[in-house]
Coordinates of C-alpha atoms in Angstrom, one line a residue:
Chain A
D1 CA 17.4 -12.1 2.9
G2 CA 15.0 -10.9 0.0
G3 CA 13.4 -7.5 0.0
I4 CA 13.3 -4.0 -0.6
T5 CA 15.2 -1.1 -0.1
Q6 CA 14.7 3.1 -0.4
S7 CA 17.1 5.3 0.4
P8 CA 17.3 7.5 1.8
K9 CA 14.6 7.5 4.9
Y10 CA 14.5 11.2 4.9
L11 CA 15.7 14.0 2.1
F12 CA 15.3 17.6 1.9
R13 CA 15.5 19.8 -0.5
K14 CA 15.4 23.6 -2.2
E15 CA 12.2 23.9 -3.9
G16 CA 12.7 24.1 -8.2
Q17 CA 14.9 21.3 -7.7
N18 CA 14.3 17.8 -9.0
V19 CA 15.0 14.6 -6.7
T20 CA 15.7 11.1 -7.6
L21 CA 14.1 8.1 -4.9
S22 CA 15.9 4.8 -5.2
C23 CA 14.1 2.1 -4.7
E24 CA 15.8 -1.8 -5.0
Q25 CA 14.4 -5.3 -4.7
N26 CA 15.7 -8.6 -4.3
L27 CA 12.9 -10.4 -5.0
N28 CA 12.8 -11.3 -8.4
H29 CA 9.3 -9.6 -9.1
D30 CA 8.1 -8.5 -12.0
A31 CA 5.9 -5.6 -11.3
M32 CA 7.0 -2.7 -8.9
Y33 CA 4.9 0.4 -7.9
W34 CA 5.7 3.9 -6.8
Y35 CA 3.2 5.2 -4.0
R36 CA 2.4 8.6 -2.2
Q37 CA 0.8 8.8 1.3
D38 CA -0.6 11.8 2.9
P39 CA -1.4 12.3 6.4
G40 CA -5.3 11.0 6.8
Q41 CA -4.7 9.6 3.2
G42 CA -4.5 6.2 1.3
L43 CA -1.8 5.4 -1.2
R44 CA -2.1 6.9 -4.5
L45 CA -0.7 5.2 -7.6
I46 CA 2.5 7.9 -9.4
Y47 CA 3.8 5.2 -11.2
Y48 CA 4.2 1.1 -11.8
S49 CA 5.7 -0.8 -14.4
Q50 CA 4.8 -4.8 -15.0
I51 CA 8.0 -5.4 -16.8
V52 CA 11.6 -4.1 -18.0
N53 CA 11.7 -1.0 -20.3
D54 CA 8.4 -0.3 -19.7
F55 CA 6.1 1.5 -17.6
Q56 CA 2.2 3.4 -16.8
K57 CA 1.5 6.1 -15.3
G58 CA -1.0 6.0 -12.4
D59 CA -3.0 8.1 -10.8
I60 CA -1.2 11.0 -10.1
A61 CA 1.9 11.1 -12.3
E62 CA 2.2 14.7 -13.4
G63 CA 5.5 16.1 -12.2
Y64 CA 7.0 12.7 -12.1
S65 CA 9.1 10.4 -13.6
V66 CA 10.6 7.0 -13.6
S67 CA 12.8 4.4 -15.5
R68 CA 12.8 0.4 -15.4
E69 CA 15.9 -0.2 -16.9
K70 CA 16.7 -3.2 -14.6
K71 CA 14.3 -5.5 -13.2
E72 CA 15.9 -5.0 -9.7
S73 CA 15.6 -1.1 -9.9
F74 CA 12.6 1.8 -10.0
P75 CA 13.8 5.0 -9.5
L76 CA 11.6 7.9 -8.9
T77 CA 12.2 11.3 -9.8
V78 CA 10.1 14.2 -8.2
T79 CA 10.4 17.3 -10.7
S80 CA 10.1 20.7 -9.9
A81 CA 7.1 20.5 -11.7
Q82 CA 5.4 19.2 -9.0
K83 CA 3.6 21.4 -7.3
N84 CA 3.5 20.0 -3.7
P85 CA 6.4 17.0 -3.4
T86 CA 6.6 17.2 0.6
A87 CA 5.0 13.6 1.4
F88 CA 5.9 10.1 2.1
Y89 CA 7.2 8.0 -0.6
L90 CA 6.9 4.2 -0.7
C91 CA 7.8 1.8 -3.4
A92 CA 6.5 -2.1 -3.7
S93 CA 6.5 -4.8 -5.8
S94 CA 5.2 -8.2 -6.6
K95 CA 4.7 -11.2 -8.9
T96 CA 2.5 -9.9 -12.1
P97 CA -1.1 -10.6 -12.3
D98 CA -0.3 -13.8 -15.1
R99 CA 1.3 -15.5 -11.9
G100 CA -1.7 -14.9 -9.9
P101 CA -2.8 -11.5 -7.7
G102 CA 0.4 -12.0 -5.2
E103 CA 0.6 -9.3 -2.3
Q104 CA 2.7 -6.3 -2.4
Y105 CA 6.1 -6.0 -0.8
F106 CA 7.0 -2.5 0.3
G107 CA 10.1 -0.8 1.3
P108 CA 10.6 1.2 4.4
G109 CA 9.8 4.2 2.6
T110 CA 10.9 7.7 1.7
R111 CA 9.9 11.1 4.1
L112 CA 10.6 14.2 1.6
T113 CA 10.3 17.2 2.9
V114 CA 10.5 20.8 0.0
T115 CA 11.4 24.1 1.3
Chain B
G1 CA -16.1 4.8 -9.4
Q2 CA -14.2 3.0 -8.0
N3 CA -14.7 3.7 -3.8
I4 CA -13.3 1.9 -0.7
D5 CA -14.8 3.4 2.5
Q6 CA -13.5 2.0 5.7
P7 CA -13.6 4.3 9.4
T8 CA -11.1 6.9 9.9
E9 CA -10.7 5.5 13.3
M10 CA -10.9 3.0 16.5
T11 CA -10.7 2.7 19.5
A12 CA -10.4 -0.9 21.7
T13 CA -8.8 -2.0 25.0
E14 CA -6.5 -4.4 25.3
G15 CA -7.3 -7.6 25.3
A16 CA -11.2 -7.1 23.2
I17 CA -12.1 -8.0 20.0
V18 CA -12.6 -5.5 17.5
Q19 CA -14.0 -5.4 13.8
I20 CA -12.9 -3.1 10.7
N21 CA -15.2 -2.6 8.1
C22 CA -14.6 -2.1 4.7
T23 CA -17.0 -1.8 1.9
Y24 CA -15.9 -1.3 -1.7
Q25 CA -16.7 -0.7 -5.4
T26 CA -14.2 -1.6 -8.1
S27 CA -14.5 -2.1 -11.5
G28 CA -14.4 -6.0 -11.2
F29 CA -13.1 -7.9 -8.5
N30 CA -9.8 -10.2 -8.1
G31 CA -9.8 -10.3 -4.6
L32 CA -9.4 -8.1 -1.3
F33 CA -6.3 -7.2 1.4
W34 CA -5.8 -6.3 4.9
Y35 CA -2.4 -4.1 5.3
Q36 CA -1.0 -3.1 8.6
Q37 CA 0.8 -0.1 9.1
H38 CA 2.6 1.2 12.1
A39 CA 2.7 4.9 12.4
G40 CA 6.0 6.2 9.6
E41 CA 6.5 2.9 8.8
A42 CA 5.6 0.7 5.3
P43 CA 2.5 -1.3 4.6
T44 CA 3.0 -4.9 5.8
F45 CA 0.8 -8.1 4.5
L46 CA -2.1 -9.1 6.6
S47 CA -4.7 -11.1 4.5
Y48 CA -5.9 -11.6 1.3
N49 CA -9.6 -13.3 0.4
V50 CA -10.8 -13.7 -2.9
L51 CA -13.9 -16.2 -1.8
D52 CA -16.5 -15.6 0.1
G53 CA -16.1 -16.5 3.8
L54 CA -13.4 -16.1 6.9
E55 CA -10.0 -16.9 6.7
E56 CA -8.4 -17.3 10.3
K57 CA -4.6 -16.4 10.9
G58 CA -3.6 -16.7 14.5
R59 CA -5.5 -13.4 16.9
F60 CA -6.2 -12.3 12.7
S61 CA -9.2 -13.0 10.8
S62 CA -10.5 -11.2 7.4
F63 CA -14.1 -11.8 5.8
L64 CA -15.5 -11.1 2.4
S65 CA -18.8 -11.3 1.1
R66 CA -18.5 -10.7 -2.3
S67 CA -22.1 -10.2 -2.9
K68 CA -22.3 -7.0 -0.4
G69 CA -18.8 -5.7 -1.4
Y70 CA -17.8 -5.6 1.9
S71 CA -15.1 -7.2 4.1
Y72 CA -13.9 -7.1 7.9
L73 CA -10.9 -7.3 9.6
L74 CA -11.2 -9.4 13.3
L75 CA -8.3 -8.6 15.8
K76 CA -8.6 -10.8 19.2
E77 CA -7.1 -11.1 21.9
L78 CA -5.7 -7.5 21.5
Q79 CA -1.9 -6.1 22.1
M80 CA -0.8 -2.7 22.9
K81 CA 1.4 -3.8 19.8
D82 CA -1.6 -3.8 17.9
S83 CA -2.5 -0.2 17.5
A84 CA -1.9 1.2 13.4
S85 CA -3.9 2.1 10.6
Y86 CA -5.3 -1.3 9.0
L87 CA -5.5 -0.8 4.9
C88 CA -8.6 -2.1 3.0
A89 CA -7.6 -2.5 -0.7
A90 CA -9.4 -3.9 -3.6
L91 CA -7.7 -5.7 -6.8
D92 CA -9.8 -4.6 -9.7
S93 CA -10.3 -6.3 -13.0
N94 CA -6.5 -5.0 -14.0
Y95 CA -5.2 -6.1 -11.3
Q96 CA -4.2 -2.8 -10.2
L97 CA -4.8 -2.2 -6.1
I98 CA -7.8 0.5 -5.3
W99 CA -6.6 1.5 -1.5
G100 CA -8.6 2.7 1.2
A101 CA -7.9 5.7 3.1
G102 CA -7.1 3.4 6.1
T103 CA -8.3 2.9 9.7
K104 CA -6.7 4.3 12.5
L105 CA -6.4 1.7 15.6
I106 CA -5.8 3.0 19.2
I107 CA -5.8 0.5 21.7
K108 CA -6.2 1.6 25.5
P109 CA -4.5 0.0 28.1

């Protein structure tokens, strides 16, 4: 079955530590995205990538970093520079715009708590 | 700026019909999506409209008016499992999704 996996589902870290959230897809999608969702708010785009070895900042990229070394994988690192990292993080993928505006498919999410 | 507006919360009765409205302002427009999100879970795709009119898919229908910057999601024969948040998202000229904050739908027996 094709889909997107994120691990772990729940993650706890101490303030000042970097943490990496994984995202893997086997849908053969070129585009991948990272969103953050806070209670009562919509999805906010952190980073996105349309092809391997290329990615762009979204609306709230400060304090985050990503890599796209493989088509299937788009890990997100939450650095100690992110001032309010506790949130629900969602990874998504889609076909690229030149193939039509397809819907985004989401992973199950990782709930990160930093204390 | 780009903006999506939808009501924060709505309540409806099991078996009834509910309409969730969404207005959008974006730089260019390449279509509008509706997603369903149950608490603590990922959003799942419901519908996509790019042309004016109504798209029906089972108990769910979605409407778009490009000239008014307006869409609605219509849910018929409501079931308890329809209790969720419904997210409206517009695709701008750069094919980036602009998300609304979501409408929390509460279904009462």
